[in-house]
Amino acid sequence: MAVLSLLAMPLGLLSVLLGPGELQVLQPAGLDPAAIQVEWQSPWIAGLTHDPVLDQIVEQYLAGLRRQGWSVPDQGVWIQVGQSVITEHQGEVPLPAASLTKLATTLVALQTWPLDHRFNTRVGLHGTVQAGVLNGDLVIEGSGDPLFVWEEGIVLANRLQALGIERITGDVLVTGSFTMNFEEHLNASLAALEQSMSAERWGRDARQAYASLPPDTPQPSLQVDGQARWVPAADLEAVAIDWVIQHQSLPLVAILKAMNIYSNNAMAEMMADLVGGPEQVVAQATTAAELPPEELSLINGSGLGTENQMSARVAVAMTVAIQQKLSAQGFSVVDVLPVAGEDIGTLIDRRLPPTAAVKTGSLAEVSALAGMVPTAQKGPVWFAIINQGWDIPDLRVQQDQLLQAIQAHWGVADAPPELRTKVVMQTGPYRYGDPSRNQVAKEAAPE
């Protein structure tokens, strides 16, 4: 590609990338797998290797923002290949980063638990079972499962009925850390749990969830005479409980994938709380990715609020640290981030290079994007773009065009095998409501 023709084009390579209609599909070239195996070092001690063409592409990108009236000092860009920073703009300046905060939450979760970690929800009986009736209370003990949704509640109720329990004369006592359907308020989670136990109480959302389960899944009809209510664990210390089911969550890697595909704030907040809160997220992420502490400041684990700030280079550093952590276990960053062309969620209206793994971030006045885009010449290119401005849809379009221009400059390529998705939600072991995750401790035998 001639440099002179490239530089004459608005926003880099737009006349090549964008025709009057759809994006032109370019033939992927080979991508050197060895480029993925670069030993990680902190990017602020990495060398600066300028690419004049890429410098011009980014300059044109910034010039376009300036023409639209956005303050150029309020925009952050960091583009890195291996240990080399290729180009950057305000890359060391902390800026409101919206849901790029979830990169920190993801990294710290990976530091805290193994990839196959599961959050257990125990189910026990307080009372006696006779002729299908539990004369007493059902006890649910949560441990912070961030992805306990309708499907899990429905299949759990089916398991109880398979044990021979058709009616509960008392209450459903919920203790520990329990949230259902990402509800902000505990009472809403309790109401959903109770609803899930009987198809007669289902609303539209529950029925839609049930429709995603295998066709032969029974519809539960568990009768609860009392109500679901939360009780402190201390109140149950002296209570005789016969634990009969241990419900396992999806594995951690799938929980993180679901969280980031939909940029689910409730899940991110739960994950941050489980590791000790935003202060611990900052502390552990800073250590794990060798971050300069002055470039990461968080008030929560989700990114809600402009007080959550990071520099573009910190966003890249955390993404690369996530890749390092995952690659040592046979996975990669694409297994915890949404992938263009594969996942919908926050990418539904984006025109990103296929197989790029990215994390989006949006607030009323912030649009951010960070992740990895594969190229033929340079292998995986790690990037972060943090924009401040009020026209969020337009900022997203320009981010997508910038990534298309970068990939076209270095050659279009699909991700190599090492960076292809292994965790595909709602398939195989990553399905919601998989009955095999309800492990029976022992059957509730009638007296």
Short mmCIF file of C-alpha atoms in Angstrom, two decimals:
data_model
loop_
_atom_site.label_atom_id
_atom_site.label_comp_id
_atom_site.label_asym_id
_atom_site.label_seq_id
_atom_site.Cartn_x
_atom_site.Cartn_y
_atom_site.Cartn_z
CA MET A 1 0.00 0.00 0.00
CA ALA A 2 1.53 3.32 -1.03
CA VAL A 3 2.14 5.71 1.83
CA LEU A 4 1.23 8.78 -0.27
CA SER A 5 -2.18 7.39 -1.21
CA LEU A 6 -2.80 6.36 2.39
CA LEU A 7 -2.09 9.80 3.78
CA ALA A 8 -4.42 11.46 1.28
CA MET A 9 -7.37 9.55 2.64
CA PRO A 10 -9.55 10.96 5.41
CA LEU A 11 -9.20 9.02 8.63
CA GLY A 12 -6.42 6.79 7.37
CA LEU A 13 -7.68 4.15 4.96
CA LEU A 14 -11.38 4.93 4.84
CA SER A 15 -11.72 4.98 1.08
CA VAL A 16 -10.20 1.49 1.05
CA LEU A 17 -12.19 0.23 4.01
CA LEU A 18 -15.53 1.93 3.50
CA GLY A 19 -17.34 1.89 0.21
CA PRO A 20 -20.70 3.55 -0.34
CA GLY A 21 -22.38 0.58 1.29
CA GLU A 22 -20.98 -2.24 3.36
CA LEU A 23 -17.40 -2.68 4.49
CA GLN A 24 -15.18 -4.30 1.90
CA VAL A 25 -14.07 -7.72 3.09
CA LEU A 26 -10.31 -8.09 2.70
CA GLN A 27 -8.66 -11.51 2.41
CA PRO A 28 -6.98 -12.49 5.71
CA ALA A 29 -3.28 -13.19 5.51
CA GLY A 30 -1.26 -15.43 7.79
CA LEU A 31 -0.53 -14.27 11.33
CA ASP A 32 2.70 -15.33 12.99
CA PRO A 33 1.82 -17.28 16.18
CA ALA A 34 5.27 -16.44 17.56
CA ALA A 35 4.15 -12.83 17.92
CA ILE A 36 1.78 -13.95 20.68
CA GLN A 37 4.53 -15.47 22.78
CA VAL A 38 6.28 -12.19 23.58
CA GLU A 39 7.44 -12.04 27.16
CA TRP A 40 5.41 -9.36 28.88
CA GLN A 41 7.06 -6.27 30.30
CA SER A 42 5.49 -3.13 31.66
CA PRO A 43 4.65 -0.85 28.70
CA TRP A 44 6.15 2.24 30.31
CA ILE A 45 9.58 0.61 30.15
CA ALA A 46 8.95 -0.74 26.67
CA GLY A 47 10.65 0.80 23.68
CA LEU A 48 8.94 3.34 21.44
CA THR A 49 8.95 2.13 17.83
CA HIS A 50 7.28 4.70 15.62
CA ASP A 51 5.52 3.73 12.41
CA PRO A 52 5.19 6.92 10.31
CA VAL A 53 2.07 5.68 8.55
CA LEU A 54 0.37 4.75 11.80
CA ASP A 55 1.37 8.09 13.30
CA GLN A 56 -0.41 9.77 10.38
CA ILE A 57 -3.49 7.56 10.76
CA VAL A 58 -3.81 8.54 14.43
CA GLU A 59 -3.11 12.20 13.66
CA GLN A 60 -5.92 12.20 11.11
CA TYR A 61 -8.18 10.50 13.63
CA LEU A 62 -7.46 13.23 16.18
CA ALA A 63 -7.84 15.95 13.56
CA GLY A 64 -11.30 14.61 12.80
CA LEU A 65 -12.25 14.85 16.47
CA ARG A 66 -10.90 18.39 16.60
CA ARG A 67 -12.98 19.43 13.59
CA GLN A 68 -16.08 18.16 15.35
CA GLY A 69 -15.33 20.38 18.32
CA TRP A 70 -13.96 17.80 20.75
CA SER A 71 -11.01 18.75 22.93
CA VAL A 72 -7.99 16.81 21.66
CA PRO A 73 -6.27 16.82 25.09
CA ASP A 74 -9.32 14.91 26.40
CA GLN A 75 -8.69 11.96 24.07
CA GLY A 76 -6.34 9.08 24.91
CA VAL A 77 -4.79 6.60 22.47
CA TRP A 78 -2.22 3.86 23.06
CA ILE A 79 -1.20 1.31 20.42
CA GLN A 80 1.31 -1.39 21.24
CA VAL A 81 2.85 -4.41 19.56
CA GLY A 82 4.67 -6.83 21.83
CA GLN A 83 6.92 -4.68 24.00
CA SER A 84 6.92 -1.74 21.61
CA VAL A 85 4.66 1.28 21.85
CA ILE A 86 4.00 2.18 18.22
CA THR A 87 2.11 5.42 18.76
CA GLU A 88 0.18 7.18 21.49
CA HIS A 89 -1.63 10.38 22.33
CA GLN A 90 -2.16 11.45 25.93
CA GLY A 91 -1.52 7.79 26.68
CA GLU A 92 -0.32 8.41 30.23
CA VAL A 93 -3.15 10.76 31.22
CA PRO A 94 -5.93 9.30 33.43
CA LEU A 95 -9.33 9.83 31.81
CA PRO A 96 -12.86 8.65 32.62
CA ALA A 97 -12.86 5.17 31.13
CA ALA A 98 -16.42 3.92 31.79
CA SER A 99 -16.65 0.13 31.48
CA LEU A 100 -12.96 -0.31 30.72
CA THR A 101 -13.04 -0.51 34.52
CA LYS A 102 -14.26 -4.09 33.99
CA LEU A 103 -10.79 -4.94 32.67
CA ALA A 104 -9.46 -4.32 36.17
CA THR A 105 -12.29 -6.34 37.71
CA THR A 106 -11.63 -9.18 35.26
CA LEU A 107 -7.89 -9.19 35.94
CA VAL A 108 -8.34 -9.26 39.70
CA ALA A 109 -10.93 -12.04 39.48
CA LEU A 110 -8.40 -14.09 37.51
CA GLN A 111 -5.82 -13.35 40.19
CA THR A 112 -8.21 -14.39 42.96
CA TRP A 113 -9.72 -17.66 41.68
CA PRO A 114 -8.78 -20.40 39.21
CA LEU A 115 -10.53 -20.40 35.85
CA ASP A 116 -12.68 -23.38 36.83
CA HIS A 117 -13.77 -21.84 40.14
CA ARG A 118 -17.48 -22.16 40.80
CA PHE A 119 -19.60 -20.26 43.29
CA ASN A 120 -21.65 -22.77 45.25
CA THR A 121 -25.24 -22.30 46.37
CA ARG A 122 -26.24 -24.89 48.96
CA VAL A 123 -29.81 -26.07 49.40
CA GLY A 124 -30.94 -27.66 52.64
CA LEU A 125 -34.03 -28.83 54.47
CA HIS A 126 -35.04 -27.69 57.94
CA GLY A 127 -37.83 -30.03 58.90
CA THR A 128 -39.08 -33.44 57.87
CA VAL A 129 -40.21 -34.81 54.52
CA GLN A 130 -43.28 -37.01 54.38
CA ALA A 131 -45.37 -37.97 51.36
CA GLY A 132 -43.74 -35.28 49.21
CA VAL A 133 -44.25 -32.53 51.80
CA LEU A 134 -41.41 -30.71 53.56
CA ASN A 135 -42.89 -29.84 56.90
CA GLY A 136 -40.55 -26.96 57.58
CA ASP A 137 -38.34 -24.53 55.70
CA LEU A 138 -36.18 -24.73 52.62
CA VAL A 139 -32.76 -23.11 53.17
CA ILE A 140 -30.73 -21.49 50.38
CA GLU A 141 -27.14 -20.49 51.23
CA GLY A 142 -25.46 -18.30 48.61
CA SER A 143 -21.77 -17.58 48.13
CA GLY A 144 -21.97 -14.73 45.66
CA ASP A 145 -22.81 -16.38 42.31
CA PRO A 146 -23.01 -13.39 39.93
CA LEU A 147 -24.83 -15.41 37.24
CA PHE A 148 -27.71 -17.06 39.09
CA VAL A 149 -30.52 -16.40 36.59
CA TRP A 150 -34.00 -17.72 35.79
CA GLU A 151 -32.64 -20.86 34.15
CA GLU A 152 -30.69 -21.79 37.28
CA GLY A 153 -33.71 -21.31 39.56
CA ILE A 154 -36.00 -23.31 37.29
CA VAL A 155 -33.68 -26.30 37.04
CA LEU A 156 -32.91 -26.17 40.76
CA ALA A 157 -36.64 -26.41 41.51
CA ASN A 158 -36.84 -29.40 39.17
CA ARG A 159 -34.07 -31.09 41.12
CA LEU A 160 -35.92 -30.59 44.38
CA GLN A 161 -39.00 -32.18 42.87
CA ALA A 162 -36.89 -35.05 41.57
CA LEU A 163 -35.93 -35.64 45.21
CA GLY A 164 -39.61 -36.12 45.97
CA ILE A 165 -40.43 -32.68 47.39
CA GLU A 166 -43.63 -31.19 46.00
CA ARG A 167 -44.66 -28.81 48.75
CA ILE A 168 -42.94 -26.68 51.42
CA THR A 169 -45.13 -25.75 54.35
CA GLY A 170 -42.72 -23.16 55.71
CA ASP A 171 -40.58 -20.43 54.14
CA VAL A 172 -37.63 -20.31 51.77
CA LEU A 173 -34.86 -18.99 54.02
CA VAL A 174 -32.06 -17.32 52.06
CA THR A 175 -28.74 -16.57 53.69
CA GLY A 176 -25.26 -15.57 52.60
CA SER A 177 -24.49 -13.61 49.44
CA PHE A 178 -27.34 -14.23 47.02
CA THR A 179 -28.47 -12.29 43.95
CA MET A 180 -30.77 -13.46 41.19
CA ASN A 181 -31.16 -11.98 37.72
CA PHE A 182 -28.67 -9.18 38.52
CA GLU A 183 -31.26 -7.50 40.73
CA GLU A 184 -30.02 -4.51 42.66
CA HIS A 185 -32.40 -5.04 45.58
CA LEU A 186 -32.45 -8.22 47.65
CA ASN A 187 -36.25 -8.34 47.80
CA ALA A 188 -36.40 -8.51 44.00
CA SER A 189 -33.99 -11.46 44.03
CA LEU A 190 -36.07 -13.23 46.66
CA ALA A 191 -39.26 -12.69 44.68
CA ALA A 192 -37.61 -14.05 41.52
CA LEU A 193 -36.36 -17.12 43.37
CA GLU A 194 -39.85 -17.87 44.64
CA GLN A 195 -41.35 -17.28 41.18
CA SER A 196 -38.89 -19.61 39.49
CA MET A 197 -40.08 -22.57 41.59
CA SER A 198 -43.50 -22.80 39.98
CA ALA A 199 -44.42 -22.24 36.33
CA GLU A 200 -47.80 -20.91 37.45
CA ARG A 201 -46.03 -17.82 38.82
CA TRP A 202 -43.82 -17.17 35.81
CA GLY A 203 -43.93 -13.89 33.97
CA ARG A 204 -42.70 -13.16 30.48
CA ASP A 205 -38.99 -13.09 31.39
CA ALA A 206 -39.13 -16.45 33.13
CA ARG A 207 -40.95 -18.02 30.21
CA GLN A 208 -38.40 -16.67 27.74
CA ALA A 209 -35.62 -18.11 29.88
CA TYR A 210 -37.36 -21.47 30.04
CA ALA A 211 -37.62 -21.49 26.23
CA SER A 212 -33.80 -21.45 26.05
CA LEU A 213 -33.58 -24.70 28.03
CA PRO A 214 -33.63 -28.14 26.32
CA PRO A 215 -37.15 -29.02 25.10
CA ASP A 216 -37.55 -31.92 27.53
CA THR A 217 -36.93 -29.73 30.59
CA PRO A 218 -39.88 -30.09 33.01
CA GLN A 219 -41.76 -27.03 34.21
CA PRO A 220 -41.50 -27.00 38.00
CA SER A 221 -44.62 -26.87 40.17
CA LEU A 222 -43.13 -26.60 43.65
CA GLN A 223 -45.68 -25.25 46.12
CA VAL A 224 -44.35 -22.88 48.80
CA ASP A 225 -46.88 -22.04 51.50
CA GLY A 226 -44.69 -19.37 53.06
CA GLN A 227 -42.45 -16.81 51.41
CA ALA A 228 -38.83 -16.28 50.47
CA ARG A 229 -37.01 -14.16 53.04
CA TRP A 230 -33.41 -13.41 53.92
CA VAL A 231 -31.98 -14.36 57.32
CA PRO A 232 -28.52 -13.70 58.78
CA ALA A 233 -26.22 -16.72 58.88
CA ALA A 234 -25.99 -16.36 62.66
CA ASP A 235 -29.70 -17.09 62.94
CA LEU A 236 -29.14 -20.52 61.38
CA GLU A 237 -26.09 -21.59 63.37
CA ALA A 238 -28.11 -23.60 65.86
CA VAL A 239 -30.65 -24.83 63.30
CA ALA A 240 -30.50 -28.44 62.13
CA ILE A 241 -30.20 -28.34 58.33
CA ASP A 242 -30.03 -31.37 56.08
CA TRP A 243 -28.02 -30.14 53.05
CA VAL A 244 -29.31 -32.03 50.01
CA ILE A 245 -28.12 -30.09 46.92
CA GLN A 246 -25.02 -28.17 46.03
CA HIS A 247 -25.70 -25.94 43.04
CA GLN A 248 -22.57 -24.93 41.15
CA SER A 249 -22.31 -21.78 39.10
CA LEU A 250 -20.82 -21.70 35.64
CA PRO A 251 -17.00 -21.67 35.80
CA LEU A 252 -15.32 -18.33 36.45
CA VAL A 253 -14.08 -17.98 32.87
CA ALA A 254 -17.66 -18.16 31.55
CA ILE A 255 -18.94 -15.75 34.20
CA LEU A 256 -16.34 -13.19 33.12
CA LYS A 257 -17.18 -13.75 29.46
CA ALA A 258 -20.89 -13.14 30.12
CA MET A 259 -20.11 -10.10 32.26
CA ASN A 260 -18.02 -8.48 29.53
CA ILE A 261 -20.17 -9.43 26.53
CA TYR A 262 -23.06 -7.44 27.97
CA SER A 263 -20.92 -5.12 30.09
CA ASN A 264 -23.16 -6.15 32.98
CA ASN A 265 -22.70 -3.61 35.76
CA ALA A 266 -24.42 -5.67 38.44
CA MET A 267 -22.14 -8.66 37.81
CA ALA A 268 -19.05 -6.44 37.85
CA GLU A 269 -20.10 -4.87 41.13
CA MET A 270 -20.64 -8.31 42.65
CA MET A 271 -17.24 -9.51 41.44
CA ALA A 272 -15.54 -6.42 42.87
CA ASP A 273 -17.33 -6.86 46.20
CA LEU A 274 -16.27 -10.51 46.37
CA VAL A 275 -12.58 -9.55 46.08
CA GLY A 276 -12.88 -6.82 48.71
CA GLY A 277 -14.21 -3.73 46.94
CA PRO A 278 -12.80 -1.14 44.50
CA GLU A 279 -9.78 -0.38 46.68
CA GLN A 280 -8.71 -4.01 46.47
CA VAL A 281 -9.40 -4.05 42.72
CA VAL A 282 -7.04 -1.11 42.27
CA ALA A 283 -4.38 -2.56 44.56
CA GLN A 284 -4.40 -6.02 43.03
CA ALA A 285 -4.64 -4.83 39.42
CA THR A 286 -1.75 -2.44 40.02
CA THR A 287 0.40 -5.30 41.27
CA ALA A 288 -0.72 -7.87 38.68
CA ALA A 289 -0.09 -5.61 35.66
CA GLU A 290 2.74 -3.55 37.20
CA LEU A 291 0.72 -0.36 36.80
CA PRO A 292 1.79 3.14 37.77
CA PRO A 293 -0.62 3.76 40.67
CA GLU A 294 -1.31 7.36 39.68
CA GLU A 295 -2.89 6.19 36.40
CA LEU A 296 -5.68 4.03 37.85
CA SER A 297 -8.39 5.32 40.18
CA LEU A 298 -11.70 3.49 40.73
CA ILE A 299 -14.78 4.00 42.87
CA ASN A 300 -16.46 0.72 41.84
CA GLY A 301 -15.93 -2.40 39.79
CA SER A 302 -18.27 -1.56 36.91
CA GLY A 303 -17.23 1.84 35.59
CA LEU A 304 -20.40 3.73 36.44
CA GLY A 305 -19.35 7.30 37.12
CA THR A 306 -16.67 9.57 35.67
CA GLU A 307 -14.62 9.14 38.85
CA ASN A 308 -13.47 5.78 37.47
CA GLN A 309 -10.35 6.82 35.59
CA MET A 310 -7.38 5.20 33.91
CA SER A 311 -4.84 6.06 31.25
CA ALA A 312 -4.96 4.41 27.85
CA ARG A 313 -1.66 2.64 28.52
CA VAL A 314 -3.03 1.20 31.77
CA ALA A 315 -6.01 -0.20 29.84
CA VAL A 316 -3.59 -1.88 27.43
CA ALA A 317 -1.38 -3.12 30.25
CA MET A 318 -4.32 -4.78 32.00
CA THR A 319 -5.54 -6.37 28.76
CA VAL A 320 -2.11 -7.83 28.09
CA ALA A 321 -1.85 -9.02 31.70
CA ILE A 322 -5.21 -10.78 31.27
CA GLN A 323 -3.83 -12.46 28.14
CA GLN A 324 -0.69 -13.54 30.01
CA LYS A 325 -2.75 -15.00 32.84
CA LEU A 326 -5.08 -16.89 30.51
CA SER A 327 -2.50 -18.15 28.01
CA ALA A 328 -0.67 -19.97 30.79
CA GLN A 329 -3.84 -22.05 31.25
CA GLY A 330 -4.70 -22.74 27.63
CA PHE A 331 -7.16 -19.89 27.21
CA SER A 332 -6.81 -16.34 25.90
CA VAL A 333 -8.26 -12.87 26.16
CA VAL A 334 -10.98 -13.80 23.64
CA ASP A 335 -12.40 -16.17 26.27
CA VAL A 336 -13.28 -13.33 28.64
CA LEU A 337 -13.96 -10.45 26.24
CA PRO A 338 -16.55 -10.12 23.46
CA VAL A 339 -15.25 -10.94 19.98
CA ALA A 340 -16.28 -9.07 16.85
CA GLY A 341 -18.25 -11.29 14.50
CA GLU A 342 -19.01 -13.81 17.26
CA ASP A 343 -20.63 -12.03 20.20
CA ILE A 344 -23.44 -9.50 20.07
CA GLY A 345 -24.03 -7.72 23.37
CA THR A 346 -22.34 -4.31 23.30
CA LEU A 347 -20.92 -5.06 19.82
CA ILE A 348 -24.31 -5.35 18.13
CA ASP A 349 -23.98 -2.12 16.11
CA ARG A 350 -20.19 -2.00 15.78
CA ARG A 351 -18.16 -2.44 12.57
CA LEU A 352 -14.99 -3.81 14.09
CA PRO A 353 -12.40 -6.05 12.43
CA PRO A 354 -13.58 -9.68 12.70
CA THR A 355 -12.04 -11.74 15.52
CA ALA A 356 -10.89 -8.59 17.35
CA ALA A 357 -11.41 -9.00 21.11
CA VAL A 358 -12.52 -5.77 22.71
CA LYS A 359 -14.05 -4.19 25.78
CA THR A 360 -16.36 -1.26 25.24
CA GLY A 361 -17.11 1.53 27.67
CA SER A 362 -19.84 4.16 27.55
CA LEU A 363 -21.18 6.96 29.69
CA ALA A 364 -23.17 10.00 28.66
CA GLU A 365 -19.94 11.84 27.82
CA VAL A 366 -17.45 8.98 27.46
CA SER A 367 -16.83 6.36 24.78
CA ALA A 368 -13.93 3.95 25.23
CA LEU A 369 -12.62 0.84 23.51
CA ALA A 370 -9.68 -1.41 24.35
CA GLY A 371 -8.47 -4.83 23.36
CA MET A 372 -6.68 -6.74 20.61
CA VAL A 373 -6.94 -6.60 16.82
CA PRO A 374 -5.15 -9.26 14.73
CA THR A 375 -2.90 -8.17 11.84
CA ALA A 376 -0.87 -10.05 9.27
CA GLN A 377 2.41 -8.18 9.69
CA LYS A 378 2.47 -7.37 13.40
CA GLY A 379 0.40 -10.16 14.92
CA PRO A 380 -1.93 -9.08 17.76
CA VAL A 381 -2.01 -5.31 18.17
CA TRP A 382 -3.03 -4.12 21.64
CA PHE A 383 -4.85 -0.82 21.81
CA ALA A 384 -6.92 1.52 23.93
CA ILE A 385 -8.97 4.52 22.80
CA ILE A 386 -10.62 6.75 25.40
CA ASN A 387 -12.81 9.55 24.03
CA GLN A 388 -14.59 12.36 25.83
CA GLY A 389 -17.46 13.92 23.92
CA TRP A 390 -21.24 13.93 23.77
CA ASP A 391 -21.92 12.29 20.39
CA ILE A 392 -21.36 8.72 21.50
CA PRO A 393 -22.63 6.97 18.31
CA ASP A 394 -20.29 9.05 16.15
CA LEU A 395 -17.33 8.47 18.45
CA ARG A 396 -17.94 4.74 18.20
CA VAL A 397 -18.01 4.89 14.40
CA GLN A 398 -14.69 6.72 14.35
CA GLN A 399 -13.14 4.21 16.76
CA ASP A 400 -14.22 1.37 14.48
CA GLN A 401 -12.80 3.16 11.45
CA LEU A 402 -9.50 3.74 13.23
CA LEU A 403 -9.16 0.03 14.00
CA GLN A 404 -10.09 -0.87 10.42
CA ALA A 405 -7.40 1.50 9.18
CA ILE A 406 -4.78 0.04 11.52
CA GLN A 407 -5.59 -3.49 10.43
CA ALA A 408 -5.60 -2.59 6.74
CA HIS A 409 -2.20 -0.91 7.10
CA TRP A 410 -0.61 -3.99 8.68
CA GLY A 411 -2.67 -6.56 6.82
CA VAL A 412 -6.05 -8.12 7.52
CA ALA A 413 -5.82 -11.41 9.40
CA ASP A 414 -8.05 -13.68 11.41
CA ALA A 415 -6.89 -14.49 14.90
CA PRO A 416 -4.54 -17.50 15.02
CA PRO A 417 -5.53 -20.67 16.90
CA GLU A 418 -3.98 -19.36 20.12
CA LEU A 419 -6.41 -16.43 20.05
CA ARG A 420 -9.59 -18.19 18.98
CA THR A 421 -12.54 -18.51 21.28
CA LYS A 422 -12.90 -21.61 23.42
CA VAL A 423 -15.62 -20.25 25.71
CA VAL A 424 -18.82 -19.94 23.69
CA MET A 425 -21.77 -19.06 25.87
CA GLN A 426 -24.89 -21.24 25.73
CA THR A 427 -22.95 -24.16 24.27
CA GLY A 428 -21.49 -27.29 25.87
CA PRO A 429 -20.41 -26.71 29.48
CA TYR A 430 -21.31 -23.02 29.27
CA ARG A 431 -25.08 -23.35 29.10
CA TYR A 432 -27.33 -21.65 31.62
CA GLY A 433 -29.46 -24.05 33.64
CA ASP A 434 -27.35 -27.15 33.08
CA PRO A 435 -28.92 -29.72 35.46
CA SER A 436 -25.57 -31.46 35.95
CA ARG A 437 -24.46 -28.48 38.04
CA ASN A 438 -27.02 -29.41 40.71
CA GLN A 439 -25.09 -32.01 42.61
CA VAL A 440 -27.18 -34.00 45.07
CA ALA A 441 -25.58 -34.22 48.49
CA LYS A 442 -28.00 -36.90 49.54
CA GLU A 443 -31.59 -37.62 48.77
CA ALA A 444 -34.31 -36.28 51.03
CA ALA A 445 -35.82 -39.61 51.97
CA PRO A 446 -39.35 -39.72 53.45
CA GLU A 447 -39.60 -40.61 57.10
#
